[in-house]
Coordinates of N, CA and C in Angstrom, one line a residue:
X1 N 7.4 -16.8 30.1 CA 6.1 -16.9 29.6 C 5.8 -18.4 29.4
X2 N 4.7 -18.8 29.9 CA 4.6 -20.5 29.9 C 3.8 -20.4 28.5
X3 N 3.2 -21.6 28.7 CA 2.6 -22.2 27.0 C 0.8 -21.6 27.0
X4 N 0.4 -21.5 28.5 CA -0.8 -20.6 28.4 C -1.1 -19.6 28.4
X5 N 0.0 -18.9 28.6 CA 0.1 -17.2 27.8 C 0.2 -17.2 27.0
X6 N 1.4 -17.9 26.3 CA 1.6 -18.1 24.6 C 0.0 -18.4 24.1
X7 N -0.6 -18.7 24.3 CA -1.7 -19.6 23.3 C -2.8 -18.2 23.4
X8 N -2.5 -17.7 25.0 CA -3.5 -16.6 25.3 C -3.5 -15.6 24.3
X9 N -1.9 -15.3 24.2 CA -1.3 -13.6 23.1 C -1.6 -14.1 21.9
X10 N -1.6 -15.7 21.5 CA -1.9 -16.1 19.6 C -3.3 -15.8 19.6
X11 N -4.3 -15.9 20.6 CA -5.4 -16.2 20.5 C -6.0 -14.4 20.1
X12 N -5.7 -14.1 20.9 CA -5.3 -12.1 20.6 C -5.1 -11.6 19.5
X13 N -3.9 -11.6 19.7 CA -3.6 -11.5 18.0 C -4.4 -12.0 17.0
X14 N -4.7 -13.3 16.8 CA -6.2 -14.0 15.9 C -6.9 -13.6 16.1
X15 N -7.4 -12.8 16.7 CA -8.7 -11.7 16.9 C -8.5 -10.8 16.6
X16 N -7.3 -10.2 16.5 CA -7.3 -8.2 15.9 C -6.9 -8.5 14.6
X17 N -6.2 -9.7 14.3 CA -5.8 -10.0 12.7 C -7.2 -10.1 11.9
X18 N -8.2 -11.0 12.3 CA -9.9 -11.7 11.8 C -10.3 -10.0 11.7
X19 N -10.3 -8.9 12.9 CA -10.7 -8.1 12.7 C -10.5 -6.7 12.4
X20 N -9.6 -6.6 11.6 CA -8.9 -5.7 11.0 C -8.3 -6.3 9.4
X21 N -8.7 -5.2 8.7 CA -8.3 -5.6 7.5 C -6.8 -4.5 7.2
X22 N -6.4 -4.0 8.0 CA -5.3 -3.1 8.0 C -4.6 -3.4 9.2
X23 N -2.9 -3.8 9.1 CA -2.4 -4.1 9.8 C -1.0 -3.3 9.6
X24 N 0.2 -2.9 10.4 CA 1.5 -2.6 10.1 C 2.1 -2.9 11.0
X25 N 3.3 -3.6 10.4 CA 4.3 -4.3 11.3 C 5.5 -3.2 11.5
X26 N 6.1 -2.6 12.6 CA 6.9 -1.4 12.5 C 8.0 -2.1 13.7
X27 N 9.4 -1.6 13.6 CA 10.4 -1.6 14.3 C 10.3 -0.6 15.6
X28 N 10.3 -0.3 16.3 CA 10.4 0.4 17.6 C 11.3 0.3 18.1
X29 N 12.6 -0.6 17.8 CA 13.7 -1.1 18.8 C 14.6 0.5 19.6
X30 N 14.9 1.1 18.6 CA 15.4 2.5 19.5 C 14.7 3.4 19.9
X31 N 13.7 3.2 20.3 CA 13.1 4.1 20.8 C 12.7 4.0 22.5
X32 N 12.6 5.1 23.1 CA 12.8 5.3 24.2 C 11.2 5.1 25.1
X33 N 11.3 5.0 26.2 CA 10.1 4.4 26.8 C 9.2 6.0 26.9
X34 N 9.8 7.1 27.6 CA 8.9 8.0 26.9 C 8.3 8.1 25.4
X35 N 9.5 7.8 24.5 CA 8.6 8.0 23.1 C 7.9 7.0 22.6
X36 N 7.8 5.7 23.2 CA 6.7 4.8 22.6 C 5.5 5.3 23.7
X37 N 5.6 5.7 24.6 CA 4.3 6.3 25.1 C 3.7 7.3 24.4
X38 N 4.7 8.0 23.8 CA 4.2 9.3 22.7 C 3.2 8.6 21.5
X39 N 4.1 7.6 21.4 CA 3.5 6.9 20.1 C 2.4 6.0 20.2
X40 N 2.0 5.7 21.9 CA 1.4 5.1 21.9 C -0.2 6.0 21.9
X41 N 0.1 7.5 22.8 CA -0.5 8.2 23.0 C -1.3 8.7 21.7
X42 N -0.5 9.1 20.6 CA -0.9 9.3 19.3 C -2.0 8.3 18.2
X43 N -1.9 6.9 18.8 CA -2.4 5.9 18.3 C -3.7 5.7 19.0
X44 N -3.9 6.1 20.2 CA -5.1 6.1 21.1 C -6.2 7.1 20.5
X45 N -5.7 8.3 20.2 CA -5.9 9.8 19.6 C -6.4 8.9 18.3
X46 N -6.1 8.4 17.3 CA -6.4 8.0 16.2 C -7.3 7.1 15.6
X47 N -7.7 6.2 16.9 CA -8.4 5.1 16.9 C -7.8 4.0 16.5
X48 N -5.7 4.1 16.4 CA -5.4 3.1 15.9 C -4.9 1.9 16.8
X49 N -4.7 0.9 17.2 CA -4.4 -0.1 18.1 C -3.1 -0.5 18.0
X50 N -2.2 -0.2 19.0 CA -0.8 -0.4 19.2 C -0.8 -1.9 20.1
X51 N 0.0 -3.0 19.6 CA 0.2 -3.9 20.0 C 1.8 -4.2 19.9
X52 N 2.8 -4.9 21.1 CA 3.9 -5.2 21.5 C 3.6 -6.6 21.7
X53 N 4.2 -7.8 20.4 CA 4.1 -8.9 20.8 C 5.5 -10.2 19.7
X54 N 5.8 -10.8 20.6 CA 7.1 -11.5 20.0 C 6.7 -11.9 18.6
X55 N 7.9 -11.9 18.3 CA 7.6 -12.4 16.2 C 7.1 -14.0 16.1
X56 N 7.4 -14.4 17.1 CA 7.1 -16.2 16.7 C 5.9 -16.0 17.0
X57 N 5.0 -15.4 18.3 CA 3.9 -15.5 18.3 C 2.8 -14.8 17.4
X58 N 3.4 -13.4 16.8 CA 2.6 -12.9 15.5 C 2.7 -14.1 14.4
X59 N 3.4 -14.6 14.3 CA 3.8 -15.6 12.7 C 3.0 -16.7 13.6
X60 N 2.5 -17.2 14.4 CA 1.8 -18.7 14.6 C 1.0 -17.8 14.5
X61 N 0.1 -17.1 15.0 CA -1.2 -16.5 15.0 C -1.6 -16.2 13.7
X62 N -1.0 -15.8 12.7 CA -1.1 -15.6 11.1 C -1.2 -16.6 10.6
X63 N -0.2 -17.6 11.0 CA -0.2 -19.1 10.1 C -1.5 -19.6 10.3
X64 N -2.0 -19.8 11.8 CA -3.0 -20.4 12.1 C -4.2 -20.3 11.3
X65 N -4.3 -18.6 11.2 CA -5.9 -18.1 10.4 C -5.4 -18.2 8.7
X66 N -4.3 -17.8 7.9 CA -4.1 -17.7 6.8 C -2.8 -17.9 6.1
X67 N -1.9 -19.3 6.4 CA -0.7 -19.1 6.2 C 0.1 -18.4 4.8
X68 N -1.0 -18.7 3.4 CA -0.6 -18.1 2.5 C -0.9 -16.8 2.0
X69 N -2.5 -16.3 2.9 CA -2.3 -14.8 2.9 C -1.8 -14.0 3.3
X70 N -1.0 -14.6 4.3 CA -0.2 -13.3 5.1 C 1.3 -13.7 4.8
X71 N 1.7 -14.6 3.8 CA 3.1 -15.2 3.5 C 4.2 -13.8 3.5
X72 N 3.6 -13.0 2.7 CA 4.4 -11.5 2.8 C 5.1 -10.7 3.8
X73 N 4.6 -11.1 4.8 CA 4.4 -10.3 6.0 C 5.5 -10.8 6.5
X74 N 5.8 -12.0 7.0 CA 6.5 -13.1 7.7 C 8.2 -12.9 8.0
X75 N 8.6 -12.3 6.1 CA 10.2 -11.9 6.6 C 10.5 -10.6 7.3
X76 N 8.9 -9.8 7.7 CA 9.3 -8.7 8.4 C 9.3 -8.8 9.8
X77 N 9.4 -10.2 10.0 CA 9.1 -10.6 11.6 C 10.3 -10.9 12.2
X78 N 10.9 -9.5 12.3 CA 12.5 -9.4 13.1 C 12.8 -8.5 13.8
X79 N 13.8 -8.5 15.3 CA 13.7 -7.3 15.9 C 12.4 -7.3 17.0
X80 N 12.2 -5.8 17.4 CA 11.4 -5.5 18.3 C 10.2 -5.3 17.2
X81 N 9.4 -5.8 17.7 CA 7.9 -5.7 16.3 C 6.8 -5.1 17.2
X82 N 6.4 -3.9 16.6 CA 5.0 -3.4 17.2 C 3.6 -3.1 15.9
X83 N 2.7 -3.9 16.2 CA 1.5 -3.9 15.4 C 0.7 -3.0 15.4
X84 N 0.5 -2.1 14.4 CA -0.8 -0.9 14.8 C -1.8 -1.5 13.4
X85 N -2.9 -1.7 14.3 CA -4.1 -2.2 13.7 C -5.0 -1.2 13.3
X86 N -5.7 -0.8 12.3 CA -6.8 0.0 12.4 C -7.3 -0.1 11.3
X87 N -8.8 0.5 11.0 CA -10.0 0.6 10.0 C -9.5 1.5 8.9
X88 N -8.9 2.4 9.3 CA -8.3 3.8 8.0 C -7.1 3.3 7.5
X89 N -7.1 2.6 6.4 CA -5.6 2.4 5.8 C -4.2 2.7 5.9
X90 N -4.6 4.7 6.0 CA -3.5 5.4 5.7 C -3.3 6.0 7.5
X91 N -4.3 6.0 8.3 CA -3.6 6.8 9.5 C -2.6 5.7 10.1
X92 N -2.6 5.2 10.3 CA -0.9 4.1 10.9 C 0.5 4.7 10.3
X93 N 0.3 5.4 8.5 CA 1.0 5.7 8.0 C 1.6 7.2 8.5
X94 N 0.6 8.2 8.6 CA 0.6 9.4 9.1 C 1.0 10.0 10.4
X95 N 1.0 8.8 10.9 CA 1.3 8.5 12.6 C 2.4 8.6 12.4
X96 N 2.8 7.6 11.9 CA 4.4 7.0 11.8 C 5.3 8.2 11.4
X97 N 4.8 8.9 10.1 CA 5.9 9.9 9.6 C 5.5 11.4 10.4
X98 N 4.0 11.8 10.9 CA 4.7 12.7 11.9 C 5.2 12.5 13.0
X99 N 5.2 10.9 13.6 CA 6.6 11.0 15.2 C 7.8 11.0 14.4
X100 N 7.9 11.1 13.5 CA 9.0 10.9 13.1 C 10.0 12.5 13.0
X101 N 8.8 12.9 11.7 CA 9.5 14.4 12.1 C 9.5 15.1 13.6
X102 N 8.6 15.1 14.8 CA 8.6 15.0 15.8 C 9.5 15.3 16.5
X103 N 10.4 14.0 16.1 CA 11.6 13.5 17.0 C 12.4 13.0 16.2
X104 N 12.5 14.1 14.8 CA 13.4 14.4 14.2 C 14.5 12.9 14.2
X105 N 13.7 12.2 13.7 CA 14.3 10.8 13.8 C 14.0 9.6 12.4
X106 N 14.5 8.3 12.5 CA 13.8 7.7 11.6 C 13.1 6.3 12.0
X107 N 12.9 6.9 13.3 CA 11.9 5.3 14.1 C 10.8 6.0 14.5
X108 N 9.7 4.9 14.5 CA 9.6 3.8 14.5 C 9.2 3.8 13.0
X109 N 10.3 2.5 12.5 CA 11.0 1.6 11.3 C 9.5 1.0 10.6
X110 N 8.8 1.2 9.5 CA 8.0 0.6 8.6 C 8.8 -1.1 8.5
X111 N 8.3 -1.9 9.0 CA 8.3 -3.3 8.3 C 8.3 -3.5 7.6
X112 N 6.6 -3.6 7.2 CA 5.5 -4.2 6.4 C 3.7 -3.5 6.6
X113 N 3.2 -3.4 5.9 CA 2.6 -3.0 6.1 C 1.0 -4.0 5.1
X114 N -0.1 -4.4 6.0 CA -1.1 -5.3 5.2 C -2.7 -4.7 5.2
X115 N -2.6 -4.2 3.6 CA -3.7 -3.3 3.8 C -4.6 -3.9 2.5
X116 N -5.7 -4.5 3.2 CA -7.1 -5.2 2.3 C -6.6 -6.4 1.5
X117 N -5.8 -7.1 2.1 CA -4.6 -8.0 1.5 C -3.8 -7.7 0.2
X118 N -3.2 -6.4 0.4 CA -2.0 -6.3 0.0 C -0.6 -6.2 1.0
X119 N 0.2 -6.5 0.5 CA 1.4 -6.0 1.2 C 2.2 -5.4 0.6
X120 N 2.8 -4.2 1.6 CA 3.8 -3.4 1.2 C 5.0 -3.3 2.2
X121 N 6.1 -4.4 1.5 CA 7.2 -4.0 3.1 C 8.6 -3.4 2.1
X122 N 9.0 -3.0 3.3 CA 9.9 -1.9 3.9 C 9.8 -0.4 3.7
X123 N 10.5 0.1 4.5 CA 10.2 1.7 5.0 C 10.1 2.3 4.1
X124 N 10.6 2.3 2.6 CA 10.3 3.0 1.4 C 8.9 3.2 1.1
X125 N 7.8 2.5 1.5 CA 6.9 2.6 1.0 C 5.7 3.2 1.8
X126 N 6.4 3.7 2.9 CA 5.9 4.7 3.9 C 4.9 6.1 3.1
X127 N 6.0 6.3 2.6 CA 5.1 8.0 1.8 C 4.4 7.4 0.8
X128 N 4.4 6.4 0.0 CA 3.2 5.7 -0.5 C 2.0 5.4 -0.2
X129 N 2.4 4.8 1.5 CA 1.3 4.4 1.9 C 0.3 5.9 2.9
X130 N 0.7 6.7 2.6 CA 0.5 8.2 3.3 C -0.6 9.0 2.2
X131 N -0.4 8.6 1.1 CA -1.4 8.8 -0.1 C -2.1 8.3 -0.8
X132 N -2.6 6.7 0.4 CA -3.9 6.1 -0.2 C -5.0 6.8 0.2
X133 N -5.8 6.4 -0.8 CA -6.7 7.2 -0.6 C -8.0 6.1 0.0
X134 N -8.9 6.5 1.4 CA -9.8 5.7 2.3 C -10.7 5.7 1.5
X135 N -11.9 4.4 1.8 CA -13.1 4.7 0.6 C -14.0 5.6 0.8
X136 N -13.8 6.5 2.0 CA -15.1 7.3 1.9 C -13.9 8.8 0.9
X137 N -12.9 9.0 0.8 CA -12.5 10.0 -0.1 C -13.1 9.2 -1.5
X138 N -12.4 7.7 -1.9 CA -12.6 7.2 -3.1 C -14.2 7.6 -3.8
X139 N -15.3 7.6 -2.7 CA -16.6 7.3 -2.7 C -17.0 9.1 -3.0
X140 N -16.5 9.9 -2.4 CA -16.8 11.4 -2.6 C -16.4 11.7 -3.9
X141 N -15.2 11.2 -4.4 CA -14.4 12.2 -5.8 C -15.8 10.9 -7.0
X142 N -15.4 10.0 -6.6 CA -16.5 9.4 -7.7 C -18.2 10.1 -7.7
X143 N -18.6 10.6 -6.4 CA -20.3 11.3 -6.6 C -19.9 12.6 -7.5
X144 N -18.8 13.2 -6.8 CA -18.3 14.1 -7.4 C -17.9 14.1 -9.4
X145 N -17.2 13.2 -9.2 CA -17.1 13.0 -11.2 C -18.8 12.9 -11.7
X146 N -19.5 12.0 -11.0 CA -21.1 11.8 -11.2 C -21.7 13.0 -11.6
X147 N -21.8 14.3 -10.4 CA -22.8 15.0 -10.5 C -21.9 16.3 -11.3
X148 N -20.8 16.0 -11.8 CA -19.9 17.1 -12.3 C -20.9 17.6 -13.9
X149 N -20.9 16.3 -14.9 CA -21.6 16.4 -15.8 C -23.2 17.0 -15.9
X150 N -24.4 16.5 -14.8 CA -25.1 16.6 -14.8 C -25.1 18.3 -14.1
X151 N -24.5 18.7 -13.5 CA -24.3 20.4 -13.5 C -24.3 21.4 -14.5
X152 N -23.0 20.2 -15.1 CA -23.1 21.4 -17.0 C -24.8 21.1 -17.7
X153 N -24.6 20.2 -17.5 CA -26.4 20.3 -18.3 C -27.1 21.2 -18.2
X154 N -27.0 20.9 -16.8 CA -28.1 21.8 -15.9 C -28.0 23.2 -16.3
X155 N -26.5 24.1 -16.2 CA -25.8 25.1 -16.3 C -26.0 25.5 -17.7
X156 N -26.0 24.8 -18.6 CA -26.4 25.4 -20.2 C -27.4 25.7 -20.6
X157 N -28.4 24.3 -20.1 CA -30.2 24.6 -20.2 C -30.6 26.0 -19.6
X158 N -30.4 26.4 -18.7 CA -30.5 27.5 -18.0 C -30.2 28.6 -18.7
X159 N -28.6 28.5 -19.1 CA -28.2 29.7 -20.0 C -29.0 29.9 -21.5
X160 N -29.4 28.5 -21.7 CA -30.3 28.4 -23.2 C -31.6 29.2 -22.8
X161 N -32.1 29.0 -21.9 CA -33.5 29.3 -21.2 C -33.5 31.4 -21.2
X162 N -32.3 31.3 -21.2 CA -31.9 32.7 -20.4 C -31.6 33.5 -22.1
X163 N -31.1 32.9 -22.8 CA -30.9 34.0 -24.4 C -32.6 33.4 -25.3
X164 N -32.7 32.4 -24.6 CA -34.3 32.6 -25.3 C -35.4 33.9 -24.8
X165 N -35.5 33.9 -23.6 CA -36.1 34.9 -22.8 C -35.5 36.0 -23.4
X166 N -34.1 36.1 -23.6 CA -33.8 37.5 -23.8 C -34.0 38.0 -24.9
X167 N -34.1 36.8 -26.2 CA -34.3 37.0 -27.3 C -36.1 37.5 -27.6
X168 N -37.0 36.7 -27.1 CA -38.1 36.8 -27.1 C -38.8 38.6 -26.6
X169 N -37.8 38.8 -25.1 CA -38.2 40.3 -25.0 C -37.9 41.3 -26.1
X170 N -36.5 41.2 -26.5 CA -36.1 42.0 -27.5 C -37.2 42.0 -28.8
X171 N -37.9 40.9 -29.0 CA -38.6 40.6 -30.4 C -40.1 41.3 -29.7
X172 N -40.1 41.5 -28.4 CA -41.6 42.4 -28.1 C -41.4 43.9 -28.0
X173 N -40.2 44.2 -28.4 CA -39.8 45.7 -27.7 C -40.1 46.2 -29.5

């Protein structure tokens, strides 16, 4: 690879990194060329973006746009490294742990994982990251707490409305 490819893949990368606020760094190294197709196949299905690119070139591409926000990331840059990019926080996570059961295996290996600038690395924090919750769930349970209260209101006035009426018939009979 000459120095114009190299600059070509940082330049790549600095554009899915700028445009993605969710990033995970995963190990792939044993896995088999049919099953990174599986996995690749899975991530297409998802809308998530699977990228295969050397560690020095992910780490200049980070350095370049943010060397101390992405400082976290950096010791997970070892091995075979594959990037899955996407908008949903938690599907990269869900990916990962059903090929996993799948193929009854424990690859492909959680890194790191950089979600709205946090980081979470190593594979432990896989089922963690499987139970964030996206903001459109965050945004539904919050309308939901909102219109919970104004229901009972609603729901009592009604019932108040309803032993007045009943009371008032009884006081005409």
């Amino acid at each position: 690879m000459n120095k114009d490819q190299k600059n070509e893949v940082i330049e790549l990368l600095k554009e899915k990194f700028s445009q993605y606020n969710n990033f995970y760094v995963t190990n792939t190294e044993a896995l088999t060329v049919e099953q990174v197709g599986k996995l690749r196949r899975a991530c297409f299905d998802k809308q998530v973006e699977m990228k295969v690119a050397k560690n020095t070139l992910i780490r200049k591409a980070l350095e370049s746009l943010d060397a101390e926000k992405y400082s976290g990331v950096y010791e997970s840059l070892n091995n075979v490294t594959a990037l899955m990019f996407s908008e949903n926080p938690k599907e990269p996570a869900l990916i990962i742990s059903a090929f996993r059961k799948g193929s009854n295996g424990e690859k492909p290996e959680l890194k790191a994982a950089f979600i709205n600038g946090d980081v979470y690395a190593g594979d432990n924090q896989l089922k963690a990251l499987t139970q964030i919750k996206t903001k459109n769930e965050l945004i539904g349970e919050v309308i939901g707490l909102l219109q919970s209260p104004a229901k009972r209101v609603l729901a009592a006035l009604l019932h108040h409305h309803e032993k007045q009426a009943e009371g008032t018939a009884a006081a005409a009979e």
